[in-house]
Amino acid sequence: MIIVSCSHGKHLAKNIANKLKKPYSELEFKRFPDGEIYLRFLKNVKNKTVVLIQSFYDNINDNLIEAMFAAHTAKDLGAKKVFLAAPYFPYLRQDKRFKPGECISLRETARLIDNCVDQISIIDPHLHREKDLHHIFKTKSLKLTSNPYIASYIKKNIKNPLIIGPDWESYKWAKSVAELIGCESLILQKKRLTGRKVKITLSKKIDLKGKNIVIVDDIISTGNTIIETVNNLKRLGAKKFTCLGVHGILVEDALKKLKKANVGVITTNTIPNKAAKIDISGLIAESLK
Ligand code: R5P
């Protein structure tokens, strides 16, 4: 086995290789003036299982093309098997045709992946209408969860937490993290109005006295879901909040907005960012043993 980092996997790949005591290499990556990309394997992959590490952020479409090119090239160079470990995998939210004529991006992305890798592993995929990864991918798929890592962070750093999930989809994280810690959790109701606007409502009265509120969600993108949640909780008298996200996409100044709203942000490092304090390289390494 050899661990090969694509351009958006470098923050994890070396650690993964070290934990597995396997050789490590980085893909040479260059961009031509017209935007085309250039890739080159720098170590021999013949007869080896090549594990490509690529997360998907900043320019997810380029990340996707890079992973596909790398997978096909590895096979072309004689690799025995090619695995893709994707700490964050995109396009899972467009899982149906919401309006007539729409592309079901999830399905199209899955087809591309099926065509080039023997296995894909994803950390906390955003599964909604599709219940499991094997309903999405034909190739072998592994669904990994960072919940134990998040629970252990909260246990170590936050006393008397009350775990809040902003919407019913977040129960997979909020409820399970609360169970691992052995504390209370509450799931709110969310209505998405647009890509940037959401409305959150409380489903029941809650007593926040003496509790440290910890909002747990899988993705923090614009931060608007968290801000709307916090605004509701502020009406109940809560003042300080921490939010724990698996994937810190953090676009459109999300961190600044959250800081202004008095929210401390912690995420895992599936996507590198200033708030990524929870290292999940061990989770990927374990799944490759
Ligand atoms: C969606 O249901 C996800 O679980 C997140 O709540 C959502 O993607 C967060 O997006 P944003 O930070 O832009 O509100």
Short mmCIF file of C-alpha atoms and ligand atoms in Angstrom, two decimals:
data_model
loop_
_atom_site.label_atom_id
_atom_site.label_comp_id
_atom_site.label_asym_id
_atom_site.label_seq_id
_atom_site.Cartn_x
_atom_site.Cartn_y
_atom_site.Cartn_z
CA MET A 1 0.00 0.00 0.00
CA ILE A 2 1.13 3.54 -0.72
CA ILE A 3 -0.55 6.73 0.50
CA VAL A 4 -0.60 9.40 -2.20
CA SER A 5 -1.74 12.91 -1.49
CA CYS A 6 -3.61 14.88 -4.12
CA SER A 7 -3.42 18.68 -3.91
CA HIS A 8 -6.21 18.96 -1.29
CA GLY A 9 -5.20 16.06 0.93
CA LYS A 10 -1.76 17.17 2.08
CA HIS A 11 -2.98 18.34 5.48
CA LEU A 12 -3.87 14.72 6.37
CA ALA A 13 -2.06 12.30 4.08
CA LYS A 14 1.38 12.30 5.69
CA ASN A 15 -0.13 11.70 9.13
CA ILE A 16 -2.21 8.85 7.73
CA ALA A 17 0.87 7.24 6.16
CA ASN A 18 2.83 7.64 9.41
CA LYS A 19 0.04 6.09 11.46
CA LEU A 20 -0.11 3.14 9.04
CA LYS A 21 3.70 2.96 8.68
CA LYS A 22 3.23 2.97 4.90
CA PRO A 23 5.17 4.87 2.23
CA TYR A 24 3.95 8.36 1.38
CA SER A 25 4.14 10.41 -1.75
CA GLU A 26 2.63 13.61 -3.09
CA LEU A 27 1.33 13.97 -6.59
CA GLU A 28 3.15 16.60 -8.56
CA PHE A 29 0.48 19.13 -9.47
CA LYS A 30 0.83 22.08 -11.82
CA ARG A 31 -1.62 24.36 -13.51
CA PHE A 32 -1.20 25.60 -17.06
CA PRO A 33 -2.03 29.23 -17.91
CA ASP A 34 -5.33 28.18 -19.50
CA GLY A 35 -6.43 26.34 -16.32
CA GLU A 36 -5.61 22.79 -17.44
CA ILE A 37 -3.98 20.68 -14.74
CA TYR A 38 -0.83 18.53 -14.89
CA LEU A 39 -0.33 15.51 -12.64
CA ARG A 40 2.57 13.16 -12.12
CA PHE A 41 3.16 10.26 -9.75
CA LEU A 42 6.61 10.57 -8.20
CA LYS A 43 6.84 7.04 -6.75
CA ASN A 44 6.38 3.65 -8.33
CA VAL A 45 2.80 2.42 -7.85
CA LYS A 46 3.05 -0.80 -9.86
CA ASN A 47 1.30 -3.75 -8.16
CA LYS A 48 0.47 -1.60 -5.14
CA THR A 49 -2.81 -0.52 -3.58
CA VAL A 50 -2.77 3.22 -4.06
CA VAL A 51 -4.73 5.25 -1.53
CA LEU A 52 -5.44 8.72 -2.88
CA ILE A 53 -6.25 11.31 -0.23
CA GLN A 54 -8.29 14.19 -1.56
CA SER A 55 -10.68 16.46 0.25
CA PHE A 56 -13.03 18.72 -1.71
CA TYR A 57 -12.98 22.45 -1.02
CA ASP A 58 -12.08 25.79 -2.62
CA ASN A 59 -12.46 24.48 -6.15
CA ILE A 60 -14.37 21.26 -5.85
CA ASN A 61 -14.74 20.64 -9.57
CA ASP A 62 -10.99 20.84 -10.13
CA ASN A 63 -10.50 18.60 -7.06
CA LEU A 64 -12.81 16.06 -8.66
CA ILE A 65 -11.04 16.07 -12.04
CA GLU A 66 -7.69 15.75 -10.25
CA ALA A 67 -8.83 12.72 -8.23
CA MET A 68 -10.24 11.07 -11.37
CA PHE A 69 -7.11 11.74 -13.43
CA ALA A 70 -4.95 10.44 -10.58
CA ALA A 71 -7.02 7.27 -10.17
CA HIS A 72 -6.97 6.45 -13.89
CA THR A 73 -3.24 7.22 -14.10
CA ALA A 74 -2.47 4.97 -11.12
CA LYS A 75 -4.28 2.10 -12.85
CA ASP A 76 -2.48 2.91 -16.09
CA LEU A 77 0.84 2.70 -14.21
CA GLY A 78 -0.02 -0.79 -12.99
CA ALA A 79 -1.57 -0.14 -9.55
CA LYS A 80 -3.30 -3.24 -8.18
CA LYS A 81 -6.16 -1.26 -6.64
CA VAL A 82 -7.02 2.41 -6.24
CA PHE A 83 -8.84 3.70 -3.16
CA LEU A 84 -10.04 7.25 -2.68
CA ALA A 85 -10.23 8.56 0.89
CA ALA A 86 -12.33 11.71 0.77
CA PRO A 87 -12.47 13.41 4.19
CA TYR A 88 -15.14 15.74 2.78
CA PHE A 89 -17.06 14.72 -0.32
CA PRO A 90 -19.18 17.25 -2.24
CA TYR A 91 -22.48 17.29 -4.13
CA LEU A 92 -24.31 15.07 -1.64
CA ARG A 93 -26.93 17.72 -0.91
CA GLN A 94 -28.31 17.89 -4.49
CA ASP A 95 -29.79 14.41 -4.10
CA LYS A 96 -33.03 14.91 -6.02
CA ARG A 97 -34.61 17.00 -8.75
CA PHE A 98 -36.06 19.81 -6.63
CA LYS A 99 -37.21 21.73 -9.75
CA PRO A 100 -38.00 20.27 -13.18
CA GLY A 101 -34.94 20.03 -15.40
CA GLU A 102 -32.36 20.05 -12.59
CA CYS A 103 -29.22 17.89 -12.67
CA ILE A 104 -29.09 15.43 -9.77
CA SER A 105 -25.45 16.28 -9.08
CA LEU A 106 -25.02 13.54 -6.49
CA ARG A 107 -25.84 10.87 -9.07
CA GLU A 108 -23.52 12.32 -11.70
CA THR A 109 -20.62 12.67 -9.26
CA ALA A 110 -21.12 9.08 -8.11
CA ARG A 111 -20.94 7.85 -11.71
CA LEU A 112 -17.59 9.56 -12.20
CA ILE A 113 -16.21 7.99 -9.01
CA ASP A 114 -17.58 4.51 -9.81
CA ASN A 115 -15.65 4.63 -13.05
CA CYS A 116 -12.26 5.19 -11.52
CA VAL A 117 -11.81 3.78 -8.00
CA ASP A 118 -12.17 0.38 -6.32
CA GLN A 119 -13.18 1.91 -3.00
CA ILE A 120 -14.27 5.27 -1.69
CA SER A 121 -14.36 6.26 1.98
CA ILE A 122 -16.06 9.44 3.14
CA ILE A 123 -16.20 10.99 6.59
CA ASP A 124 -19.72 11.89 7.74
CA PRO A 125 -21.32 12.12 4.31
CA HIS A 126 -24.40 14.34 4.18
CA LEU A 127 -26.95 11.60 3.53
CA HIS A 128 -30.51 12.72 3.35
CA ARG A 129 -32.90 11.02 0.94
CA GLU A 130 -30.30 8.37 0.07
CA LYS A 131 -29.90 6.38 3.26
CA ASP A 132 -26.44 4.92 2.72
CA LEU A 133 -23.41 5.27 0.49
CA HIS A 134 -23.99 1.93 -1.19
CA HIS A 135 -27.26 3.33 -2.54
CA ILE A 136 -25.21 6.04 -4.22
CA PHE A 137 -21.99 4.35 -5.34
CA LYS A 138 -21.65 1.05 -7.20
CA THR A 139 -18.01 0.79 -6.17
CA LYS A 140 -17.25 -0.31 -2.59
CA SER A 141 -17.94 2.52 -0.16
CA LEU A 142 -17.12 3.12 3.50
CA LYS A 143 -18.98 5.61 5.64
CA LEU A 144 -16.82 6.85 8.49
CA THR A 145 -17.91 9.03 11.37
CA SER A 146 -15.99 11.56 13.41
CA ASN A 147 -18.60 11.47 16.20
CA PRO A 148 -16.27 9.81 18.76
CA TYR A 149 -13.60 12.45 18.04
CA ILE A 150 -16.12 15.28 18.47
CA ALA A 151 -17.55 13.74 21.64
CA SER A 152 -14.10 13.31 23.12
CA TYR A 153 -13.23 16.98 22.33
CA ILE A 154 -16.40 18.19 24.07
CA LYS A 155 -15.81 15.91 27.07
CA LYS A 156 -12.30 17.28 27.50
CA ASN A 157 -13.04 20.95 26.89
CA ILE A 158 -16.65 21.86 27.72
CA LYS A 159 -18.28 21.36 31.12
CA ASN A 160 -21.99 20.60 31.45
CA PRO A 161 -22.82 20.71 27.74
CA LEU A 162 -26.30 20.77 26.22
CA ILE A 163 -26.04 19.51 22.66
CA ILE A 164 -28.27 21.22 20.12
CA GLY A 165 -28.89 20.02 16.56
CA PRO A 166 -30.20 22.81 14.28
CA ASP A 167 -32.44 20.51 12.21
CA TRP A 168 -33.66 16.93 12.12
CA GLU A 169 -30.90 15.96 9.68
CA SER A 170 -28.34 16.89 12.31
CA TYR A 171 -29.65 14.27 14.76
CA LYS A 172 -27.13 11.77 13.33
CA TRP A 173 -24.41 13.94 14.77
CA ALA A 174 -26.02 15.83 17.66
CA LYS A 175 -27.87 12.89 19.20
CA SER A 176 -25.06 10.41 18.77
CA VAL A 177 -22.43 12.83 20.11
CA ALA A 178 -24.67 13.51 23.15
CA GLU A 179 -25.06 9.76 23.73
CA LEU A 180 -21.31 9.24 23.56
CA ILE A 181 -20.79 12.03 26.13
CA GLY A 182 -23.79 10.96 28.23
CA CYS A 183 -25.51 14.36 28.18
CA GLU A 184 -28.79 15.86 27.01
CA SER A 185 -29.53 16.79 23.39
CA LEU A 186 -32.24 18.71 21.59
CA ILE A 187 -33.01 18.82 17.88
CA LEU A 188 -34.58 22.00 16.47
CA GLN A 189 -36.57 22.51 13.28
CA LYS A 190 -35.09 24.20 10.23
CA LYS A 191 -36.69 25.44 7.03
CA ARG A 192 -34.27 26.32 4.23
CA LEU A 193 -35.60 29.37 2.40
CA THR A 194 -32.68 29.81 -0.05
CA GLY A 195 -29.06 28.68 -0.34
CA ARG A 196 -28.18 31.46 2.11
CA LYS A 197 -31.33 31.83 4.25
CA VAL A 198 -32.77 29.44 6.82
CA LYS A 199 -35.46 29.71 9.49
CA ILE A 200 -35.00 27.79 12.75
CA THR A 201 -37.72 27.15 15.30
CA LEU A 202 -37.69 25.48 18.71
CA SER A 203 -39.85 22.39 18.94
CA LYS A 204 -40.22 22.52 22.73
CA LYS A 205 -39.38 24.71 25.72
CA ILE A 206 -35.91 24.21 27.10
CA ASP A 207 -34.15 25.13 30.30
CA LEU A 208 -30.72 26.48 29.51
CA LYS A 209 -29.76 27.28 33.13
CA GLY A 210 -26.22 26.24 33.98
CA LYS A 211 -25.70 24.68 30.57
CA ASN A 212 -23.00 25.34 28.03
CA ILE A 213 -24.70 25.28 24.67
CA VAL A 214 -22.93 23.29 22.01
CA ILE A 215 -24.47 23.27 18.55
CA VAL A 216 -23.40 20.21 16.57
CA ASP A 217 -23.84 19.94 12.79
CA ASP A 218 -22.14 18.15 9.93
CA ILE A 219 -21.45 21.14 7.68
CA ILE A 220 -20.77 24.78 8.49
CA SER A 221 -20.78 26.57 5.17
CA THR A 222 -22.07 30.18 5.25
CA GLY A 223 -22.64 29.81 9.01
CA ASN A 224 -26.24 31.03 8.59
CA THR A 225 -27.79 27.88 10.05
CA ILE A 226 -25.73 28.32 13.21
CA ILE A 227 -26.41 32.07 13.42
CA GLU A 228 -30.17 31.55 13.05
CA THR A 229 -30.04 28.81 15.74
CA VAL A 230 -28.11 31.10 18.06
CA ASN A 231 -30.57 33.98 17.49
CA ASN A 232 -33.40 31.75 18.66
CA LEU A 233 -31.48 30.57 21.71
CA LYS A 234 -30.53 34.16 22.60
CA ARG A 235 -34.25 34.91 22.95
CA LEU A 236 -34.29 32.29 25.72
CA GLY A 237 -31.52 34.09 27.56
CA ALA A 238 -28.49 32.14 26.38
CA LYS A 239 -25.42 34.29 25.77
CA LYS A 240 -22.42 32.12 24.90
CA PHE A 241 -22.28 29.36 22.35
CA THR A 242 -19.88 26.89 20.86
CA CYS A 243 -20.53 25.18 17.57
CA LEU A 244 -18.88 21.95 16.60
CA GLY A 245 -18.91 21.08 12.92
CA VAL A 246 -17.49 18.09 11.12
CA HIS A 247 -16.80 19.91 7.86
CA GLY A 248 -15.73 23.55 8.12
CA ILE A 249 -16.39 24.77 4.60
CA LEU A 250 -16.65 28.29 6.06
CA VAL A 251 -17.40 30.40 3.00
CA GLU A 252 -18.44 34.06 2.81
CA ASP A 253 -16.67 35.18 6.01
CA ALA A 254 -18.53 32.59 8.09
CA LEU A 255 -15.90 32.63 10.86
CA LYS A 256 -16.08 36.44 11.21
CA LYS A 257 -19.89 36.39 11.25
CA LEU A 258 -19.95 33.64 13.88
CA LYS A 259 -17.42 35.44 16.06
CA LYS A 260 -19.55 38.58 15.91
CA ALA A 261 -22.56 36.52 17.02
CA ASN A 262 -20.54 35.32 20.05
CA VAL A 263 -20.11 31.79 18.76
CA GLY A 264 -16.87 29.87 19.23
CA VAL A 265 -16.26 27.55 16.29
CA ILE A 266 -14.47 24.20 16.35
CA THR A 267 -14.34 21.79 13.43
CA THR A 268 -12.48 18.66 12.45
CA ASN A 269 -9.73 18.96 9.87
CA THR A 270 -11.54 17.20 7.00
CA ILE A 271 -11.14 20.65 5.44
CA PRO A 272 -8.22 22.72 6.73
CA ASN A 273 -9.31 26.00 8.32
CA LYS A 274 -8.48 28.21 11.31
CA ALA A 275 -11.03 26.44 13.54
CA ALA A 276 -9.94 22.89 12.65
CA LYS A 277 -8.83 21.69 16.08
CA ILE A 278 -9.93 18.05 15.85
CA ASP A 279 -7.58 15.80 13.90
CA ILE A 280 -9.33 12.92 12.12
CA SER A 281 -6.29 11.43 10.32
CA GLY A 282 -6.51 8.47 12.74
CA LEU A 283 -10.05 7.74 11.62
CA ILE A 284 -8.95 7.36 8.00
CA ALA A 285 -5.85 5.39 8.96
CA GLU A 286 -7.93 2.92 11.02
CA SER A 287 -10.31 2.37 8.10
CA LEU A 288 -7.41 1.36 5.86
CA LYS A 289 -6.01 -1.32 8.18
C1 R5P B 1 -27.64 21.00 5.86
O1 R5P B 1 -28.71 20.46 6.14
C2 R5P B 1 -26.41 20.84 6.66
O2 R5P B 1 -26.56 19.88 7.68
C3 R5P B 1 -25.94 22.15 7.27
O3 R5P B 1 -26.84 22.55 8.28
C4 R5P B 1 -25.84 23.24 6.23
O4 R5P B 1 -25.20 22.78 5.08
C5 R5P B 1 -25.13 24.44 6.80
O5 R5P B 1 -25.06 25.42 5.82
P1 R5P B 1 -24.90 26.95 6.20
O6 R5P B 1 -23.72 27.07 7.13
O7 R5P B 1 -24.64 27.63 4.87
O8 R5P B 1 -26.17 27.40 6.82
#
